[in-house]
Coordinates of C-alpha atoms in Angstrom, one line a residue:
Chain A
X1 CA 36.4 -106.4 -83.4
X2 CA 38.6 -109.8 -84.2
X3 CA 42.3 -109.2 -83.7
X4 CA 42.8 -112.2 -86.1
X5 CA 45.7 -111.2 -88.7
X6 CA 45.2 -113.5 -91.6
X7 CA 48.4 -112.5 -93.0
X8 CA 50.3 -114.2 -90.3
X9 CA 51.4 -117.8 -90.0
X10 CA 49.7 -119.8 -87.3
X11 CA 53.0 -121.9 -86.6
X12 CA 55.1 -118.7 -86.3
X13 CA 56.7 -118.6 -83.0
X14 CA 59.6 -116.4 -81.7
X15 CA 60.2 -116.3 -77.6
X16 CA 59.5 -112.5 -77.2
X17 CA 58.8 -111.2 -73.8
X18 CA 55.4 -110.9 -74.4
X19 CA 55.3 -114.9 -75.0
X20 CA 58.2 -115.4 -72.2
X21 CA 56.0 -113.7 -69.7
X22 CA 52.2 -115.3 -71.0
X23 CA 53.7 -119.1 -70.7
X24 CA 54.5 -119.0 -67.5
X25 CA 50.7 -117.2 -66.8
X26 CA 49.1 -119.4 -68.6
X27 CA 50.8 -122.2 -66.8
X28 CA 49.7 -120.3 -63.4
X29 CA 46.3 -120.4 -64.7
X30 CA 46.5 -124.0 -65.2
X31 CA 47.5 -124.2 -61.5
X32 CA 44.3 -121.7 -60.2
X33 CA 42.2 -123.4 -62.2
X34 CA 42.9 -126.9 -61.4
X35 CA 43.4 -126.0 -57.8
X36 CA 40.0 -124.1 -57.8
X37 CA 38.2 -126.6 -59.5
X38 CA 39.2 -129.2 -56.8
X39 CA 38.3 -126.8 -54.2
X40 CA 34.6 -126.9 -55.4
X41 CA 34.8 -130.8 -55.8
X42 CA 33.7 -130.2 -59.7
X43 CA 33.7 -133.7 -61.7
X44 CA 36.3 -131.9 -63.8
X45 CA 39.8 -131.1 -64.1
X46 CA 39.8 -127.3 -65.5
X47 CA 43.9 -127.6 -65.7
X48 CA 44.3 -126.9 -69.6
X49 CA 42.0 -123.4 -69.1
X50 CA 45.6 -121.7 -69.0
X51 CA 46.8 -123.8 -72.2
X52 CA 43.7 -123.1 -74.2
X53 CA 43.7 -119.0 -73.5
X54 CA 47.8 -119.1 -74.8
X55 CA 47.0 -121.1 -77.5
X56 CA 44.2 -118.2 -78.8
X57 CA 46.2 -115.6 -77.6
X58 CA 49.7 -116.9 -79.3
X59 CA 48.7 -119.3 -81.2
X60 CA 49.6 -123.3 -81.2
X61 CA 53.2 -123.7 -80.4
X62 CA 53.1 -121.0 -77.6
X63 CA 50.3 -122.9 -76.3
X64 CA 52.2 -126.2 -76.8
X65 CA 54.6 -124.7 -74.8
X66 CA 52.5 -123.5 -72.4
X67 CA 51.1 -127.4 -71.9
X68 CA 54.6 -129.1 -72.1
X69 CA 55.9 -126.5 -69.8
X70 CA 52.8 -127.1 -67.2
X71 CA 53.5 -130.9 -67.2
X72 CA 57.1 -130.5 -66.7
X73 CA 57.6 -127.9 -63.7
X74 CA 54.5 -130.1 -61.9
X75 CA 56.5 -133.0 -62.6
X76 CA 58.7 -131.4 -60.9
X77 CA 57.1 -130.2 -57.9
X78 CA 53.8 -131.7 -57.0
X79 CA 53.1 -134.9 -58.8
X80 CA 56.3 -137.2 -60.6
X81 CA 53.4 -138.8 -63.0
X82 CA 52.3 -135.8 -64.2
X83 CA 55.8 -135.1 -66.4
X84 CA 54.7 -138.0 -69.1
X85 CA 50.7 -136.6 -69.4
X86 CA 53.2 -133.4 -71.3
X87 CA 52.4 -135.4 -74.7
X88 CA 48.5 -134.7 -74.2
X89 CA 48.8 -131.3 -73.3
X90 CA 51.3 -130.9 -76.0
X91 CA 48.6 -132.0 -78.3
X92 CA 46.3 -130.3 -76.9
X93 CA 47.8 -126.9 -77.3
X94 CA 48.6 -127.6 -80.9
X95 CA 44.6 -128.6 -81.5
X96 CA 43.5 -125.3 -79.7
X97 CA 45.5 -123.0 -81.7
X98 CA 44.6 -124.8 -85.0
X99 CA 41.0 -125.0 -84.4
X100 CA 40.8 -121.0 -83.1
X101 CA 42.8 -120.0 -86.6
X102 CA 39.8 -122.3 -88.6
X103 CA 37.1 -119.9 -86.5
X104 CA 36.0 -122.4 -84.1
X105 CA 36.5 -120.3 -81.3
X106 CA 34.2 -117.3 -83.3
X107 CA 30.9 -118.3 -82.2
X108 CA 29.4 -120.8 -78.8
X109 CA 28.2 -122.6 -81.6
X110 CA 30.6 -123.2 -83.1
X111 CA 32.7 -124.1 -80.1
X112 CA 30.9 -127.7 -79.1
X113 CA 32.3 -129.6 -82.2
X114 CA 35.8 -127.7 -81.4
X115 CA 35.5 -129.0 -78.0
X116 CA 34.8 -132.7 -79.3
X117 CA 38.1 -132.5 -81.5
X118 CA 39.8 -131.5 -78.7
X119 CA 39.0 -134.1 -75.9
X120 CA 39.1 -136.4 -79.0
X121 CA 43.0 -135.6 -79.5
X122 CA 43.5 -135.9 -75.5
X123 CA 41.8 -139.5 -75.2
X124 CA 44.1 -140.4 -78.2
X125 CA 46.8 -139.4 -76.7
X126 CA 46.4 -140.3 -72.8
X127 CA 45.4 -143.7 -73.7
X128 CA 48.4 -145.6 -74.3
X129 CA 49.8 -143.5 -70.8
X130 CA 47.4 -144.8 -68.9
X131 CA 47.6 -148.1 -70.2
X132 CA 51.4 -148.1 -69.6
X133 CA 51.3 -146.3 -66.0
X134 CA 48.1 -147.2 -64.6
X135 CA 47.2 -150.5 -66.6
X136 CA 44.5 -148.5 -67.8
X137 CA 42.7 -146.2 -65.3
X138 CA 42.7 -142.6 -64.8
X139 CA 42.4 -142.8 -60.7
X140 CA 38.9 -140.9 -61.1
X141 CA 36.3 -142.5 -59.5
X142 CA 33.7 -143.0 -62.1
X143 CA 35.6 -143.3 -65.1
X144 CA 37.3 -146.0 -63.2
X145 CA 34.5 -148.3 -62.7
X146 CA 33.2 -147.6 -66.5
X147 CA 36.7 -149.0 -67.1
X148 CA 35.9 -152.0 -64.4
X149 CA 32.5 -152.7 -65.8
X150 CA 34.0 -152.8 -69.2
X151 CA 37.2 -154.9 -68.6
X152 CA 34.7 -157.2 -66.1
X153 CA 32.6 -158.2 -69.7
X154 CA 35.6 -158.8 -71.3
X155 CA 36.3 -155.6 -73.6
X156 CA 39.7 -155.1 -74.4
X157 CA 42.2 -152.9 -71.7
X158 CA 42.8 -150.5 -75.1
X159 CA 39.1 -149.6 -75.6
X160 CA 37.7 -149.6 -72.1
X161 CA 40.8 -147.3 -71.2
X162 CA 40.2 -145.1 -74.2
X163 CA 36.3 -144.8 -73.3
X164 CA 37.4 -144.0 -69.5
X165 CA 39.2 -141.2 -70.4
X166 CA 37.3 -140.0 -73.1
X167 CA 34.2 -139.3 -71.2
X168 CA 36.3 -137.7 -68.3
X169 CA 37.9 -135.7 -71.4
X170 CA 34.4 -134.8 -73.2
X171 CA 33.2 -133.2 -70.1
X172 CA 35.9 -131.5 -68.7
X173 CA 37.2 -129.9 -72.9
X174 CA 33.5 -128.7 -72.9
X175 CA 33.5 -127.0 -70.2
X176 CA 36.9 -125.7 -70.4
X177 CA 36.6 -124.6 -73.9
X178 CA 33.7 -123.0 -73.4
X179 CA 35.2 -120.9 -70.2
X180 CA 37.6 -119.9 -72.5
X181 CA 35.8 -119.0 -74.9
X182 CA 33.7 -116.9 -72.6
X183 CA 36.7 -115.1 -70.9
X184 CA 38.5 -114.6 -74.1
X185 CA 35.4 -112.7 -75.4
X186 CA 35.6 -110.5 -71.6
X187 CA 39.6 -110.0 -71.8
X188 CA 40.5 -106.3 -72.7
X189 CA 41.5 -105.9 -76.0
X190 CA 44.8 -104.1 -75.2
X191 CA 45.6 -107.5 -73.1
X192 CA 44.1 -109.3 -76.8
X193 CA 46.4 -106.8 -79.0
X194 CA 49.6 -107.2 -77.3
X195 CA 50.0 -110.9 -76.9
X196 CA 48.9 -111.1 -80.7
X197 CA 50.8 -108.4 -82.0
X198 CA 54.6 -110.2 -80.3
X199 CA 54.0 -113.1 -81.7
Chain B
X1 CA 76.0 -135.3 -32.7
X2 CA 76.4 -138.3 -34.7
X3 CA 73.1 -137.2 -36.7
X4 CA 74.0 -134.5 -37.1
X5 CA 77.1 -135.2 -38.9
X6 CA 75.1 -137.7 -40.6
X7 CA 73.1 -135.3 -42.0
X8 CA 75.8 -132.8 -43.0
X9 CA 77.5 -135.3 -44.6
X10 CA 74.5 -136.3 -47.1
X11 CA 73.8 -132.8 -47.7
X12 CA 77.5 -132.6 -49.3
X13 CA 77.2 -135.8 -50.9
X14 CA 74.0 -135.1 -52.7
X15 CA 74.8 -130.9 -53.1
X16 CA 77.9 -132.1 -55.1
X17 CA 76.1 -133.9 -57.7
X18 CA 74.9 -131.4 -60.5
X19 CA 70.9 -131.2 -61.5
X20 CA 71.5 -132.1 -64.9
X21 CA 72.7 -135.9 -63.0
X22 CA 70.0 -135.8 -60.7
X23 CA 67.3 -135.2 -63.8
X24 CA 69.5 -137.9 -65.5
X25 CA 68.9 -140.2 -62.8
X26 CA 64.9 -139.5 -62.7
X27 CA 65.5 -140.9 -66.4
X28 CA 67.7 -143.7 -65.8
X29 CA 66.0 -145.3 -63.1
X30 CA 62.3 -144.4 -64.6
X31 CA 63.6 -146.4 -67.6
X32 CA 65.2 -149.2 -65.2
X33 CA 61.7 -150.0 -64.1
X34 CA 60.1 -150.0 -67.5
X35 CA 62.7 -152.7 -68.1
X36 CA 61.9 -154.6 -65.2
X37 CA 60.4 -157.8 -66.0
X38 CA 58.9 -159.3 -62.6
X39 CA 58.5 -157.6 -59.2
X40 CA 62.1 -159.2 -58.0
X41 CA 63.9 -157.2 -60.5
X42 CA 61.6 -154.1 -59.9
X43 CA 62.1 -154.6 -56.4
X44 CA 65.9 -154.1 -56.9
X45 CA 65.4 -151.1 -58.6
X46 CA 63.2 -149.7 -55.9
X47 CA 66.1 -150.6 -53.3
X48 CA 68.2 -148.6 -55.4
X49 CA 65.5 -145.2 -55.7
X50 CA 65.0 -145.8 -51.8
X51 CA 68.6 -145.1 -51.1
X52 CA 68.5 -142.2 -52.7
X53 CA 65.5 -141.1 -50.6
X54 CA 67.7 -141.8 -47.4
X55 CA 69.9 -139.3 -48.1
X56 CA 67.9 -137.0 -48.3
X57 CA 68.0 -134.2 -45.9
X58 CA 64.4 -133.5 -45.6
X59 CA 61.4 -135.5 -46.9
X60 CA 58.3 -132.9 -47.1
X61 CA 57.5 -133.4 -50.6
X62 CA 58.4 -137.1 -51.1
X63 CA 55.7 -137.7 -48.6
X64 CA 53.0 -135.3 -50.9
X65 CA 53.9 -136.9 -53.7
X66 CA 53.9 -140.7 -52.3
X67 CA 50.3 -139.9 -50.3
X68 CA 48.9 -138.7 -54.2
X69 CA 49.6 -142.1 -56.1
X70 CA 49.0 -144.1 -53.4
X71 CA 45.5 -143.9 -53.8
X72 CA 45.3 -145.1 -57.2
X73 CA 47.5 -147.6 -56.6
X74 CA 45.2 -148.8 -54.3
X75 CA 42.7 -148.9 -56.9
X76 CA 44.9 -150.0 -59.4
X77 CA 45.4 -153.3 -57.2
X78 CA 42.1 -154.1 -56.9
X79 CA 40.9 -153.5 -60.7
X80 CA 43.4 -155.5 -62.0
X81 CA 43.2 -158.1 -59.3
X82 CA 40.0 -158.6 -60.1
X83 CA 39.2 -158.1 -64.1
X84 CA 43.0 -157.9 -65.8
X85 CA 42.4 -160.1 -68.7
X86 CA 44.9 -162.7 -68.1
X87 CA 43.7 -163.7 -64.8
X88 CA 43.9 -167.2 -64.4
X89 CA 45.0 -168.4 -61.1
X90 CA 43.0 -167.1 -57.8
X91 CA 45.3 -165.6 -55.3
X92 CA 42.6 -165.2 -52.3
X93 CA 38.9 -165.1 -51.8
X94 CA 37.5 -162.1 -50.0
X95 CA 34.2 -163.2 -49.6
X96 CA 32.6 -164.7 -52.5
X97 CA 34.9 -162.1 -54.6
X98 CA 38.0 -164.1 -55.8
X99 CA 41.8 -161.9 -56.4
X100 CA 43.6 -163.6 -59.5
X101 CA 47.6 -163.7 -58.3
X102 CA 48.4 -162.4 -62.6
X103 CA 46.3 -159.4 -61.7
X104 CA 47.9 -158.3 -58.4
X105 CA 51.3 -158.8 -59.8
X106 CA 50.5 -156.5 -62.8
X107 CA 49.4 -154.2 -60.4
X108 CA 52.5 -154.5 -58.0
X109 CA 54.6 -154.3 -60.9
X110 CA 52.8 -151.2 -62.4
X111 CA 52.8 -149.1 -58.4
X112 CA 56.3 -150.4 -58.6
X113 CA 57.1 -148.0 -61.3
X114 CA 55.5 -145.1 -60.1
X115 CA 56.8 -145.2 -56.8
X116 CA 60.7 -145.1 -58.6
X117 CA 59.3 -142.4 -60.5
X118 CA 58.6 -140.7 -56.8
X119 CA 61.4 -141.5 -55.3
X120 CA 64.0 -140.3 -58.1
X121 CA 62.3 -137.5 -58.6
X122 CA 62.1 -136.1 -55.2
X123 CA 65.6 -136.5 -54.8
X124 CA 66.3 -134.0 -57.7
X125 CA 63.0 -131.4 -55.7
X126 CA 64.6 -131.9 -52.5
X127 CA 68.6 -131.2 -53.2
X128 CA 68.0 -128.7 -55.9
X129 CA 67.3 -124.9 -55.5
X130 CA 65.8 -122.5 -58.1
X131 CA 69.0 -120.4 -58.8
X132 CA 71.0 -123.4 -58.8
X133 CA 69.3 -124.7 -61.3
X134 CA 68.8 -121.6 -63.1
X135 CA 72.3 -121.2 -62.9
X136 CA 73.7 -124.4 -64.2
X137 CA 70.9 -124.8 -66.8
X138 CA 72.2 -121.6 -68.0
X139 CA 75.5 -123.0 -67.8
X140 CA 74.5 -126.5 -70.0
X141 CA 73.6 -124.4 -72.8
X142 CA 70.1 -123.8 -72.3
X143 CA 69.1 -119.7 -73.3
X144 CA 68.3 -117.5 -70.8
X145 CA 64.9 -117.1 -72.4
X146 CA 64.5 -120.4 -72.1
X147 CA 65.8 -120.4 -68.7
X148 CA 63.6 -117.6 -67.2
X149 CA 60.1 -119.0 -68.7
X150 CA 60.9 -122.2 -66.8
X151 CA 62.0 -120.4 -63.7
X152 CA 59.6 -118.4 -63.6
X153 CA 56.5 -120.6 -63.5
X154 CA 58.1 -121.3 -60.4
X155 CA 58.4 -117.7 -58.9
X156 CA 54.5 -117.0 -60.7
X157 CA 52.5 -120.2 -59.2
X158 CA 52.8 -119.4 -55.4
X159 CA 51.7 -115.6 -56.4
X160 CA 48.7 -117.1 -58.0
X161 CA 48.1 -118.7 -55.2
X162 CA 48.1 -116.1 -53.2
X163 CA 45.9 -114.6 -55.2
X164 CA 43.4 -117.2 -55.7
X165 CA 43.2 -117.4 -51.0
X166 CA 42.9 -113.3 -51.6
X167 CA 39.5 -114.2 -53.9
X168 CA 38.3 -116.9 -51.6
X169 CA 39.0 -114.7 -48.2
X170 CA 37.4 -111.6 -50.0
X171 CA 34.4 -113.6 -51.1
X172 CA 33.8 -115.4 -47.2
X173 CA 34.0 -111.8 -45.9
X174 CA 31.2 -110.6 -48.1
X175 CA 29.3 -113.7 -46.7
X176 CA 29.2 -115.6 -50.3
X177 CA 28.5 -118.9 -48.5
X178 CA 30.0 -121.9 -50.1
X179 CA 27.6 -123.5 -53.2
X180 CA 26.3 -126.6 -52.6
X181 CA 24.4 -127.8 -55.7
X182 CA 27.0 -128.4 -59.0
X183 CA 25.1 -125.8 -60.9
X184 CA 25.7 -123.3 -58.0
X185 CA 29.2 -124.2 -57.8
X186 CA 29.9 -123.6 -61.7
X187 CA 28.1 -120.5 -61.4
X188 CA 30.5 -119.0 -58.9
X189 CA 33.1 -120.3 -61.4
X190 CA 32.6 -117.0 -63.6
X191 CA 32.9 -114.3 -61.2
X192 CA 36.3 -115.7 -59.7
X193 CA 38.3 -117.2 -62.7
X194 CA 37.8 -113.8 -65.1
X195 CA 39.3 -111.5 -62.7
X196 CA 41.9 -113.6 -61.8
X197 CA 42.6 -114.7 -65.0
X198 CA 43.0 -110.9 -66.5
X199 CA 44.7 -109.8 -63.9
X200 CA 47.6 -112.6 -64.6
X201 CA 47.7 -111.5 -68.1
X202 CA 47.8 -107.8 -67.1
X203 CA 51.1 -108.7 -65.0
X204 CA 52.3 -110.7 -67.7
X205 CA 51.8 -107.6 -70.1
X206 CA 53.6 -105.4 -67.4
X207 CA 56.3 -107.8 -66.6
X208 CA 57.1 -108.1 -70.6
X209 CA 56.7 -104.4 -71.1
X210 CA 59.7 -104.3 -67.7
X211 CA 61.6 -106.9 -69.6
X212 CA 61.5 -104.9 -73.2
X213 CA 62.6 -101.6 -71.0
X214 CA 65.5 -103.2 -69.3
X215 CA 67.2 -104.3 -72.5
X216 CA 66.3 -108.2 -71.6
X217 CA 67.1 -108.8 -75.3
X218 CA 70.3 -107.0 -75.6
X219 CA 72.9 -108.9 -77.1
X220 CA 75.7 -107.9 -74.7
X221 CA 74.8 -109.5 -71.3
X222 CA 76.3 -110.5 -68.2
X223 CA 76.3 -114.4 -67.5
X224 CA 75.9 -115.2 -64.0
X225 CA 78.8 -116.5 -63.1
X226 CA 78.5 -120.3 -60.4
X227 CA 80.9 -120.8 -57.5
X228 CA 79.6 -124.3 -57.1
X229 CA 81.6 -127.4 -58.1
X230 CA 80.1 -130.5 -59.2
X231 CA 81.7 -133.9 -58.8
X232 CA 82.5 -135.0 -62.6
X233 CA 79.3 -133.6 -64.2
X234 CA 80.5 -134.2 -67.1
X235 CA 81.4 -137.5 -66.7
X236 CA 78.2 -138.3 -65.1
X237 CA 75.8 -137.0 -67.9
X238 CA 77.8 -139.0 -70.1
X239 CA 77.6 -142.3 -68.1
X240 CA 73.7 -141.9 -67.0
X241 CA 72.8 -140.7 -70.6
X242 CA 75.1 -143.8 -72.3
X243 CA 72.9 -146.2 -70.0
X244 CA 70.2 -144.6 -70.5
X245 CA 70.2 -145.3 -74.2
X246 CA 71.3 -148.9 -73.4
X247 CA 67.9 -149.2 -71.7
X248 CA 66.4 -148.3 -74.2
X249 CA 67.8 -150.9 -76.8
X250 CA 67.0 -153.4 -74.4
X251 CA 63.3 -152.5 -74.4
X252 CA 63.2 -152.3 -77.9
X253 CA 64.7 -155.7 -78.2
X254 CA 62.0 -157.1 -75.4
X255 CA 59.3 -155.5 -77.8
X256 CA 60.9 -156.8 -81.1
X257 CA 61.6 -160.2 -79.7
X258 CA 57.9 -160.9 -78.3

């Protein structure tokens, strides 16, 4: 059963307790799942899973919160850099929600192309960040030296940035959107329910 | 003894400044270095972030945080000194490899900015407690919905934490042996992440179902109340935020004016 309410508006927002309580577990998810993922040395970040399941659960501007919110407090606390990187998860959140309210998020099929949109709006946003903080890179390793190789024969810092952190981004939205996708489909639907019914 | 009074004496110096100023201050010196147009003028802004960092009482994180970009920058010096497009003049050889000086200084310039970005910032970690700024947010104007969501990220991620070492111990006592192909390492992705996923959003239901019982949004409330003073906050927010904007003009002008 679909606990979608087309009724509602997907850009209503009001700062219950049910969404005051999910941001901040949706940031902590952020936190496991990045933490977890570097743990197991995985080739990808994992640290928008939290963003992605507020987004579905409470639609775009909680998850927007949820992302800007993220950036912010581990800005604050673990890595200064982090705070401006807000903007892409900002977006991010705001592409999530959108795309699960069009019924991308109905179906694994359906989910690839979602997935594609979304690391699309994350290399379109990171880009001119990296180019302004790191000249360009993304400090992971193999991106990196795509972005070496292509600024070596000449290719402008704005593309070979963009294509560095859009193959980091295509792998790790895949996987991440399909994880959510997956443990959306497993959460109880009382958990499903109460988030959607305090928006 | 005189180290000691040393120290005292920079804890009260940086406990009186309020952590509206000290986030002001992240701002003001972030955009300082963005306006920094070689390394000597970046350099003097660095001084300026570095003295902050001397007064600190303790540096735990500054050293985290420092350890984390310094990699990159690394990196970041080497890319550039190599292939940044507007190398022209070749700094050293290191073996038949030739470093263009354009390249490094780019690079210099860019860790530059990053490393005031560091040091501001872990002033504001290392002076500033939760409740105080709970409190004094609270106190600028911000909601105290807004107020708790923020704070409580804090309070949540060292639970989750917790948590997530609970999985891991739980799963080495059962003798789950640590995967060492990538597709055995996704696969134990699964069976970790979904119970500790629903389990956060089952507190978060609970907590939210506490907050609705305890009258969280009841109209009549009692504000905490401070018994901290701040040096001229007020007068400081002003001041940083005033040159703050200044900064900005000047960037825009640099951008107009090339």
């Amino acid at each position: 059963m679909e606990a979608k309410n087309e009724n509602h508006s997907m850009w209503k927002f009001r700062l219950t307790a049910a969404t005051m309580t999910l941001i901040p577990a949706a940031v902590g998810i952020n936190y496991v799942a990045k933490a977890f993922a570097e743990g197991l040395k995985l080739p990808v970040w994992l640290g928008s899973l939290g963003t992605f399941l507020a987004s579905m659960l409470a639609g775009p501007v909680a998850g927007a919160i949820s992302g800007f919110i993220n950036n912010i407090i581990y800005g604050l606390t673990l890595s200064p850099i982090s705070t401006v990187y807000c903007l892409t998860s900002i977006g991010i959140g705001l592409a999530v929600g959108i795309l699960y309210e069009k019924g991308y998020f109905d179906k694994a099929s359906k989910v690839l192309p979602a997935a594609l949109v979304i690391a699309l709006v994350s290399a379109v946003i990171s880009t001119p960040l990296n180019v302004i903080f790191w000249g360009g890179q993304t400090g992971i390793a193999w991106g990196d030296a795509l972005f070496a190789y292509m600024t070596a024969h000449h290719v402008s810092i704005w593309i070979a940035s963009f294509a560095d952190e859009f193959v980091l981004d295509l792998l790790d939205k895949v996987i991440v959107a399909y994880l959510a996708y997956l443990i959306y489909k497993q959460m109880p639907k009382r958990l499903v329910f109460f988030f959607k019914g305090n928006r | 003894m005189d180290a000691a009074k040393s120290a005292s004496s920079n804890a009260n110096w940086t406990a009186s400044v309020d952590p509206v100023t000290k986030l002001l201050l992240i701002l003001f010196f972030t955009l300082a270095a963005f306006c920094a147009q070689n390394l000597v003028e970046a350099g003097i802004v660095l001084v300026f972030t570095l003295a902050l960092v001397f007064a600190l009482p303790t540096k735990k994180s500054l050293w985290a945080m420092t350890a984390f970009s310094l990699f990159i920058i690394v990196t970041m010096v080497v890319i550039q000194g190599l292939f940044w497009p507007s190398n022209q003049t070749v700094a050293f050889h290191l073996g038949t490899i030739d470093f263009y000086q354009e390249g490094l200084k780019h690079a210099l310039l860019l860790g530059s900015r990053i490393l005031v970005i560091i040091f501001s910032t872990s002033f504001f970690i290392e002076t500033t407690t939760l409740s105080e700024n709970s409190r004094y947010l609270e106190k600028s104007g911000l909601s105290f919905k807004q107020v708790y969501v923020l704070m409580s990220v804090c309070y949540i991620l060292p639970q989750m934490h917790r948590n997530l070492q609970k999985i891991r111990f739980a799963q080495k006592a059962r003798g789950i042996q640590p995967a060492k192909s990538l597709w055995s390492k996704a696969k134990t992705l699964m069976p970790v992440l979904v119970p500790l996923i629903v389990k956060s959003f089952q507190e978060a239901m609970n907590r939210s179902i506490s907050l609705q019982l305890r009258g969280f949004d009841s109209p009549v409330r009692r504000v905490p109340k401070s018994d901290r003073t701040y040096w001229q906050d007020r007068a400081c927010h002003r001041l940083l935020a005033a040159l703050s904007l200044v900064l900005v003009g000047v960037k825009i002008w640099e951008i107009i004016c090339k």
